[in-house]
mmCIF file of N, CA and C in Angstrom:
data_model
loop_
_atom_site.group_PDB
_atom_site.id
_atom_site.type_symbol
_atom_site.label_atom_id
_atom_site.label_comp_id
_atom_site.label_asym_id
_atom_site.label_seq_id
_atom_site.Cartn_x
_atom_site.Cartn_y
_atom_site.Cartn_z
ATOM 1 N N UNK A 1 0.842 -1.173 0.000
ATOM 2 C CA UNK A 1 0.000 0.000 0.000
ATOM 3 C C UNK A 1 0.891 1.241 0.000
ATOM 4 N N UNK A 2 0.448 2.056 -0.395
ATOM 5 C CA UNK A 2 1.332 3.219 -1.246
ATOM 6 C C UNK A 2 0.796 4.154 0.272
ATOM 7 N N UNK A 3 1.675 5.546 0.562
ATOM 8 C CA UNK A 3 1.626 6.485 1.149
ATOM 9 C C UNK A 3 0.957 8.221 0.632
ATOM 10 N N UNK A 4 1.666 7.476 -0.338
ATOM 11 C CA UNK A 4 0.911 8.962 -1.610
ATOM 12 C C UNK A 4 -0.695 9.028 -1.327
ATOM 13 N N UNK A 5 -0.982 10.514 -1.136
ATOM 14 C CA UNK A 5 -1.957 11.790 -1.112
ATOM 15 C C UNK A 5 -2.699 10.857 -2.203
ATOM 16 N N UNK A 6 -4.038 10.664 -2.672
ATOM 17 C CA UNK A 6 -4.653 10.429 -4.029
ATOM 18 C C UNK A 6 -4.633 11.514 -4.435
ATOM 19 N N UNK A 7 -4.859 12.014 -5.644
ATOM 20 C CA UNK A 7 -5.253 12.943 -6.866
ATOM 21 C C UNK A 7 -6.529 13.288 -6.863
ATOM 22 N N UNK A 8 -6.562 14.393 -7.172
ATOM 23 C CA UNK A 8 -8.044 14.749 -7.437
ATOM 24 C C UNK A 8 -7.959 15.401 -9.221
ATOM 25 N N UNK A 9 -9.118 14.640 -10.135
ATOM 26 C CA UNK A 9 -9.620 15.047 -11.241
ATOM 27 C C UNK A 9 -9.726 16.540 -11.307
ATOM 28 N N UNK A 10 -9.453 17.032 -12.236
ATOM 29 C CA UNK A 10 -10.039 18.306 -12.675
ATOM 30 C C UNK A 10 -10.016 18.211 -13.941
ATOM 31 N N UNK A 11 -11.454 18.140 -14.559
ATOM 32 C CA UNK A 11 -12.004 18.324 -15.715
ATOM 33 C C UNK A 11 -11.535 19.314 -16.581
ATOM 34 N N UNK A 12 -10.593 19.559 -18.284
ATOM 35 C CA UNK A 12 -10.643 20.271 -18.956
ATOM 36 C C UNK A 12 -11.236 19.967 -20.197
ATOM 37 N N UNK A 13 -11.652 21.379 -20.393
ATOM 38 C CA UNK A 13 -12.330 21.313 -22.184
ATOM 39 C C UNK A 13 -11.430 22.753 -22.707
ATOM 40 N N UNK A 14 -10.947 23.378 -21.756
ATOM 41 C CA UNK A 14 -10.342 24.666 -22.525
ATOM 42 C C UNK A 14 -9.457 25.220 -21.822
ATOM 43 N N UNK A 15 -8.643 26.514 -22.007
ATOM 44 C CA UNK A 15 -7.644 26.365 -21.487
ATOM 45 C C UNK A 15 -8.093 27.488 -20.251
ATOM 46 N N UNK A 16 -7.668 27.163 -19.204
ATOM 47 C CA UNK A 16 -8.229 27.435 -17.860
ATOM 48 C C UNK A 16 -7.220 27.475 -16.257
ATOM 49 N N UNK A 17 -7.676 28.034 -15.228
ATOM 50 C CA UNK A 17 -6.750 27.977 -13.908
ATOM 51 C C UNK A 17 -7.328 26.604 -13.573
ATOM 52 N N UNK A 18 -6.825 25.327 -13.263
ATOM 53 C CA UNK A 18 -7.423 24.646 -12.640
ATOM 54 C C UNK A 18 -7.143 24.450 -11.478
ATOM 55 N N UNK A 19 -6.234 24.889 -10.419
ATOM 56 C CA UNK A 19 -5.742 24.710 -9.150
ATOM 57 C C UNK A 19 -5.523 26.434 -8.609
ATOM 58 N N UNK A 20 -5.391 26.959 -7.688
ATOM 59 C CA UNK A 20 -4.634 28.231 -7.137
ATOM 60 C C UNK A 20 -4.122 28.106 -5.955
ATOM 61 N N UNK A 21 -3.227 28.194 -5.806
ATOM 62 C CA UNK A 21 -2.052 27.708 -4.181
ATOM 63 C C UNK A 21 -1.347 26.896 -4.832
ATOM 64 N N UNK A 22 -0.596 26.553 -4.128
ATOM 65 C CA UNK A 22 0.469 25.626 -3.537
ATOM 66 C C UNK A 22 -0.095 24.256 -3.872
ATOM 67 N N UNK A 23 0.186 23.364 -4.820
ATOM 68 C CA UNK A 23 -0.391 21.815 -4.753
ATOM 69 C C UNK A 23 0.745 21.401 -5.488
ATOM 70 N N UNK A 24 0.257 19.539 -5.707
ATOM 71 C CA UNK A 24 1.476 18.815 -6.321
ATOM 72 C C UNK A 24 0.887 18.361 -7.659
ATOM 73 N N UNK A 25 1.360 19.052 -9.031
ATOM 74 C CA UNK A 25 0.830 18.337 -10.165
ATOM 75 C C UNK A 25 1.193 16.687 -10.654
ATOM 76 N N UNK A 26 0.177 15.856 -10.700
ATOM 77 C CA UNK A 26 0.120 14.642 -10.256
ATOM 78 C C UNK A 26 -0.015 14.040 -11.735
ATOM 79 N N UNK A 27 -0.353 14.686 -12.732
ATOM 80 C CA UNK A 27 -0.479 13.730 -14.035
ATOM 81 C C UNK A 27 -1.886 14.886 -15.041
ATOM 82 N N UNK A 28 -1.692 13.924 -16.067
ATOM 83 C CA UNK A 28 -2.776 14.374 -17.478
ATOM 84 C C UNK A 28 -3.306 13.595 -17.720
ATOM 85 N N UNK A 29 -4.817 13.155 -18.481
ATOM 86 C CA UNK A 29 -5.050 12.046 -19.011
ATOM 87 C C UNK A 29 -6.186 13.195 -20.241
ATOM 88 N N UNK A 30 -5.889 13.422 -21.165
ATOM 89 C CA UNK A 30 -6.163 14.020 -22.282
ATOM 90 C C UNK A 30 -6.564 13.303 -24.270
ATOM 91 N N UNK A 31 -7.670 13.869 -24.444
ATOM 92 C CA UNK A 31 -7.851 13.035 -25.708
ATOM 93 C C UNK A 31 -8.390 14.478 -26.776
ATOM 94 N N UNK A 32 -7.887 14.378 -27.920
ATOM 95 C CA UNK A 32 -7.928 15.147 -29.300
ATOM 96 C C UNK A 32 -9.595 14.832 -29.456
ATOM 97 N N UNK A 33 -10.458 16.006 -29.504
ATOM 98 C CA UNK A 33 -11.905 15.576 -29.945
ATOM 99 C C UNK A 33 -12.214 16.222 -31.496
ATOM 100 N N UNK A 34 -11.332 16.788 -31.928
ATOM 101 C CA UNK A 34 -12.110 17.409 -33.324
ATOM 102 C C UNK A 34 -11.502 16.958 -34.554
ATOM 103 N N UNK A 35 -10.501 15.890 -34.706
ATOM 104 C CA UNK A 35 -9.579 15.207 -35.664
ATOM 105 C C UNK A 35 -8.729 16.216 -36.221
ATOM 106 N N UNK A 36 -8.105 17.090 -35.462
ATOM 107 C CA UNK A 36 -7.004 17.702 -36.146
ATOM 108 C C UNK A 36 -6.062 17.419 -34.853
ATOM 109 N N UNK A 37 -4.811 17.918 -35.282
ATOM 110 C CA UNK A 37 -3.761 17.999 -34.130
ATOM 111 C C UNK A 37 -4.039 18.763 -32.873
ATOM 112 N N UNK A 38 -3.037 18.830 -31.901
ATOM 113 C CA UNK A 38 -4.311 19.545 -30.888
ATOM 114 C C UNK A 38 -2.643 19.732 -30.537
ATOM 115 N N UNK A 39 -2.413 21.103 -29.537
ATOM 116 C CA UNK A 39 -1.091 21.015 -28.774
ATOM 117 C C UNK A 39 -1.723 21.732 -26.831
ATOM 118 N N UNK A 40 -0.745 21.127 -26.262
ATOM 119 C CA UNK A 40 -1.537 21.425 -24.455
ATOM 120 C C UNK A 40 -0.087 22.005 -24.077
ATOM 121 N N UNK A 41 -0.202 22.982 -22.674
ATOM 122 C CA UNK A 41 0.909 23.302 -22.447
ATOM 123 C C UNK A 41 0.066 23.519 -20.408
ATOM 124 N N UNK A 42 1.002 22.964 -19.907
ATOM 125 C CA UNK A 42 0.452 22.919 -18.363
ATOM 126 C C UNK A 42 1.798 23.575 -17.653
ATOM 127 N N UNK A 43 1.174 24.883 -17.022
ATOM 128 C CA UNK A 43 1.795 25.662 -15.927
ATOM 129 C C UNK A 43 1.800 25.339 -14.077
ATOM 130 N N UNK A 44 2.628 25.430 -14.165
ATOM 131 C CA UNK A 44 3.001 26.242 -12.589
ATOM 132 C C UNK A 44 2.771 27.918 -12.244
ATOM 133 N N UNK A 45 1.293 28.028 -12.187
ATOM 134 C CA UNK A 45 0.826 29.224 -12.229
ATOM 135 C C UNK A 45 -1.306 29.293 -12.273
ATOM 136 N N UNK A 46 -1.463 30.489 -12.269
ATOM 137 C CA UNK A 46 -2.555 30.849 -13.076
ATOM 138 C C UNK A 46 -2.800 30.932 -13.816
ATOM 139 N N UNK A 47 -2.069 31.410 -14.757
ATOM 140 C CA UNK A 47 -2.008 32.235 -16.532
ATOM 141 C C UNK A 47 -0.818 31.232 -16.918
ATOM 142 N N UNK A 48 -0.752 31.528 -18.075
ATOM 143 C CA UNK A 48 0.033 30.876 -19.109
ATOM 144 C C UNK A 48 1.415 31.276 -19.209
ATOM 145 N N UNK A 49 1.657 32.326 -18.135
ATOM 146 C CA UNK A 49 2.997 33.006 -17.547
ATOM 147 C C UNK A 49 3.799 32.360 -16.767
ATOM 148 N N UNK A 50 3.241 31.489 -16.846
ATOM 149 C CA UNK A 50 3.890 30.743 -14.952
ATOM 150 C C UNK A 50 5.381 29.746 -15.690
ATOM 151 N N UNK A 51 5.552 28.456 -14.820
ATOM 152 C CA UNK A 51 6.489 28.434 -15.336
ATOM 153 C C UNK A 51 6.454 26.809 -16.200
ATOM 154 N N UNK A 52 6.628 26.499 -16.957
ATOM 155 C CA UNK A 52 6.114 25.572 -17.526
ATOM 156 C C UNK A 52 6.441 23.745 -16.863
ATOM 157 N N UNK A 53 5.139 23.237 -17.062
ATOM 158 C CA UNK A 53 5.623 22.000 -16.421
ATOM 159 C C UNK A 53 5.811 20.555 -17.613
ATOM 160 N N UNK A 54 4.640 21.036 -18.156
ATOM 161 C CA UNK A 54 4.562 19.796 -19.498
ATOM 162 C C UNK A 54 4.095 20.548 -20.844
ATOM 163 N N UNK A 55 4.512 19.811 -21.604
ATOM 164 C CA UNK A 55 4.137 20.439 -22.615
ATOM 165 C C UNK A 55 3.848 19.059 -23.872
ATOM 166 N N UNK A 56 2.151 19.114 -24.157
ATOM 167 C CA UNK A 56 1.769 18.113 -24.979
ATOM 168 C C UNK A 56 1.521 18.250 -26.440
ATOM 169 N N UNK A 57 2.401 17.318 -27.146
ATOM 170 C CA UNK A 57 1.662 16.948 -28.684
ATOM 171 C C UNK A 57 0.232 16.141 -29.114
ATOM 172 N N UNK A 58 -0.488 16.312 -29.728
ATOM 173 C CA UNK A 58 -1.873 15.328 -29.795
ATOM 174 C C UNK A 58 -1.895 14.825 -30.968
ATOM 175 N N UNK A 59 -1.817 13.708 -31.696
ATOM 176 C CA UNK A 59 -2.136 13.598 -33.109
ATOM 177 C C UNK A 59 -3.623 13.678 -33.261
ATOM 178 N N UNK A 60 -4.234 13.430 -34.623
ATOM 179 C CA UNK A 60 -5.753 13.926 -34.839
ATOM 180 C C UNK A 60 -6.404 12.253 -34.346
ATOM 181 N N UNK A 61 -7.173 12.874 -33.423
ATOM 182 C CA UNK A 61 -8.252 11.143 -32.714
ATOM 183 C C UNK A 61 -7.058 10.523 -31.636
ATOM 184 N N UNK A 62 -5.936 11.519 -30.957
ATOM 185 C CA UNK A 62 -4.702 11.289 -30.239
ATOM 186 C C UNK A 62 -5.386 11.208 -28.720
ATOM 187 N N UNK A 63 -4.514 10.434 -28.148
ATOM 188 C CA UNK A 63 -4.863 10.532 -26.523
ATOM 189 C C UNK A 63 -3.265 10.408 -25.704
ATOM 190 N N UNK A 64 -3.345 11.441 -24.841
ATOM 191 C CA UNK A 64 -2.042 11.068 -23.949
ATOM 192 C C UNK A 64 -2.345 10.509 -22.210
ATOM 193 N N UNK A 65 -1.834 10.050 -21.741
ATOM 194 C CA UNK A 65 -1.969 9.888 -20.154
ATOM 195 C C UNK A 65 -0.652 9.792 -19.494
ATOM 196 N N UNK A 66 -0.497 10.581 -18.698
ATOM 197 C CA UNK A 66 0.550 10.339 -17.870
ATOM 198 C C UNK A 66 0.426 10.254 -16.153
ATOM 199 N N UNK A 67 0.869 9.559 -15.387
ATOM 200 C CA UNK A 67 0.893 9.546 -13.757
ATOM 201 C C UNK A 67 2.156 9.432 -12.692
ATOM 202 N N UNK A 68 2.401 10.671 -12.674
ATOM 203 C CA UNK A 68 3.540 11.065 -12.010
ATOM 204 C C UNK A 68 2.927 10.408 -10.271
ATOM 205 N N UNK A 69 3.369 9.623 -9.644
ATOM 206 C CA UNK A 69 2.837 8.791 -8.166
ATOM 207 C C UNK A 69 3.433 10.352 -7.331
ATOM 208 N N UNK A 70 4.476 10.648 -7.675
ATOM 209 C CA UNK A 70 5.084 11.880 -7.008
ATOM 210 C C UNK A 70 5.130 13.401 -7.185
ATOM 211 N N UNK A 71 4.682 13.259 -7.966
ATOM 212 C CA UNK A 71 3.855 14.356 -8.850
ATOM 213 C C UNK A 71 5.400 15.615 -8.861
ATOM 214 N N UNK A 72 4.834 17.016 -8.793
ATOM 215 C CA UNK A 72 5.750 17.801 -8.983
ATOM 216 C C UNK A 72 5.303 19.058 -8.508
ATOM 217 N N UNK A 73 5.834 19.935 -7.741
ATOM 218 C CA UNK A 73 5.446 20.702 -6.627
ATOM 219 C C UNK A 73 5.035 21.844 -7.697
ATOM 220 N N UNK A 74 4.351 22.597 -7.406
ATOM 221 C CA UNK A 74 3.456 23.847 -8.246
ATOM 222 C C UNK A 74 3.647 24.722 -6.714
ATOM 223 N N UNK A 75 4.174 25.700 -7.393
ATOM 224 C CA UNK A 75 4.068 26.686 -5.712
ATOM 225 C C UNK A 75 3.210 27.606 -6.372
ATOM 226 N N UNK A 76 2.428 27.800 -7.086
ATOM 227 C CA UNK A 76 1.356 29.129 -7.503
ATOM 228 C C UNK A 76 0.465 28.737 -7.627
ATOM 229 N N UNK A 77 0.378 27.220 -8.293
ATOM 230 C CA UNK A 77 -1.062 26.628 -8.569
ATOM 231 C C UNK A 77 -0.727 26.151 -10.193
ATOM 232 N N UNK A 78 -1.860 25.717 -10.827
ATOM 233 C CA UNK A 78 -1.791 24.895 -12.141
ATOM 234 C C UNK A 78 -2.640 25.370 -13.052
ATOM 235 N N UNK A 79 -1.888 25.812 -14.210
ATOM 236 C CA UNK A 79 -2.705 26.532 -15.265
ATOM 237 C C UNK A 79 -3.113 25.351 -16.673
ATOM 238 N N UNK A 80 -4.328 25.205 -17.276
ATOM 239 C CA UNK A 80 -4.208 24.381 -18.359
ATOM 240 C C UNK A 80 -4.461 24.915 -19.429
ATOM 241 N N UNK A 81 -3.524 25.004 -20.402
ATOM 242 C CA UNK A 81 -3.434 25.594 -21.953
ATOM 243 C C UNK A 81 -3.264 24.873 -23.121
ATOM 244 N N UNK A 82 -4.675 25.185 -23.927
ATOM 245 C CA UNK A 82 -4.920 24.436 -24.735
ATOM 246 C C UNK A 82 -4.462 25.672 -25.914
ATOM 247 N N UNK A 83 -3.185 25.404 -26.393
ATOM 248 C CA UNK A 83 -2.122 26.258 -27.628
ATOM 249 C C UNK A 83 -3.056 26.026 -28.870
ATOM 250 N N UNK A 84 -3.501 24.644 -29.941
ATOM 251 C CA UNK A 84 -4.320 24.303 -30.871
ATOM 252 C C UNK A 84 -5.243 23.372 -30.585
ATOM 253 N N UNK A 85 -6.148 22.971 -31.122
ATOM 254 C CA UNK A 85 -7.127 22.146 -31.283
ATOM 255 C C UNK A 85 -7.943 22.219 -30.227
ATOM 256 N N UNK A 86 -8.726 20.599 -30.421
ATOM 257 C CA UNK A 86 -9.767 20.689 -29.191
ATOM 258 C C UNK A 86 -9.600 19.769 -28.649
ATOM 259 N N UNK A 87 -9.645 19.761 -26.726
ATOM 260 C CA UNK A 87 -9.319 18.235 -26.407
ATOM 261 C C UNK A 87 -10.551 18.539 -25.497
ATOM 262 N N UNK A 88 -10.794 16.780 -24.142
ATOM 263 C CA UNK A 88 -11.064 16.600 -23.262
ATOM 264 C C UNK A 88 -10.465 16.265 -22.596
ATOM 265 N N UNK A 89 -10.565 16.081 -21.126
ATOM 266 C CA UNK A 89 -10.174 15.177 -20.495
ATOM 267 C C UNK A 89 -9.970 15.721 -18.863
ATOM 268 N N UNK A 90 -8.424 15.515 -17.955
ATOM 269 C CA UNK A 90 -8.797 15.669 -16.607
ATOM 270 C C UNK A 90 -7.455 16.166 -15.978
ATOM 271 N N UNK A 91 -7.178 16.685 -15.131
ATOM 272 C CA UNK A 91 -5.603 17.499 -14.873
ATOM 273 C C UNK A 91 -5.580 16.611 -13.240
ATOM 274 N N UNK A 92 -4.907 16.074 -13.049
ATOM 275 C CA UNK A 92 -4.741 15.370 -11.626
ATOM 276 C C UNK A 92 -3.728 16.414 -10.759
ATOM 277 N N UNK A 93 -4.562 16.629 -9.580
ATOM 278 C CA UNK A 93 -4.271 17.594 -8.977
ATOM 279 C C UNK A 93 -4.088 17.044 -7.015
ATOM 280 N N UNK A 94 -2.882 17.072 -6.570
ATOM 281 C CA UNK A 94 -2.514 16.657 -5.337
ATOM 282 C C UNK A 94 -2.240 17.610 -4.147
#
């Protein structure tokens, strides 16, 4: 049995603040909905200023997932930026 905090979901469709404070970014699980390329870019911040943590490619009908168990400290909070296309999906937030 693991010690790690669980994650909490946060739903994206666009590009948005999804956290504010201090948390641990814990993972992506993201899918391309309009069949073109799609590009994501996830901050350490509010705005798209902050400082960058991941940065995603999508092919067209693309899906990425990733799960960091240890995630990665955000001292401002977690911004989600959707650069092209259209996706869904969920920002795991610790």
């Amino acid at each position: 049995m693991s010690n790690r905090p669980a994650a909490n979901p946060v739903g994206v469709t666009t590009s948005a603040a999804v956290f504010s404070g201090a948390c641990v970014y814990k993972g992506v699980s993201v899918r391309e909905t309009a069949g073109a390329v799609a590009s994501l870019r996830i901050f350490d911040g509010t705005t798209a200023a902050g400082t960058l943590l991941a940065a995603i490619s999508l092919p067209a009908n693309g899906s990425f997932a990733e799960n960091l168990p240890d995630g990665v400290r955000a001292t401002t909070g977690i911004y989600f930026s959707v650069v092209a296309g259209a996706v869904e999906g969920s920002v795991r937030v610790g």
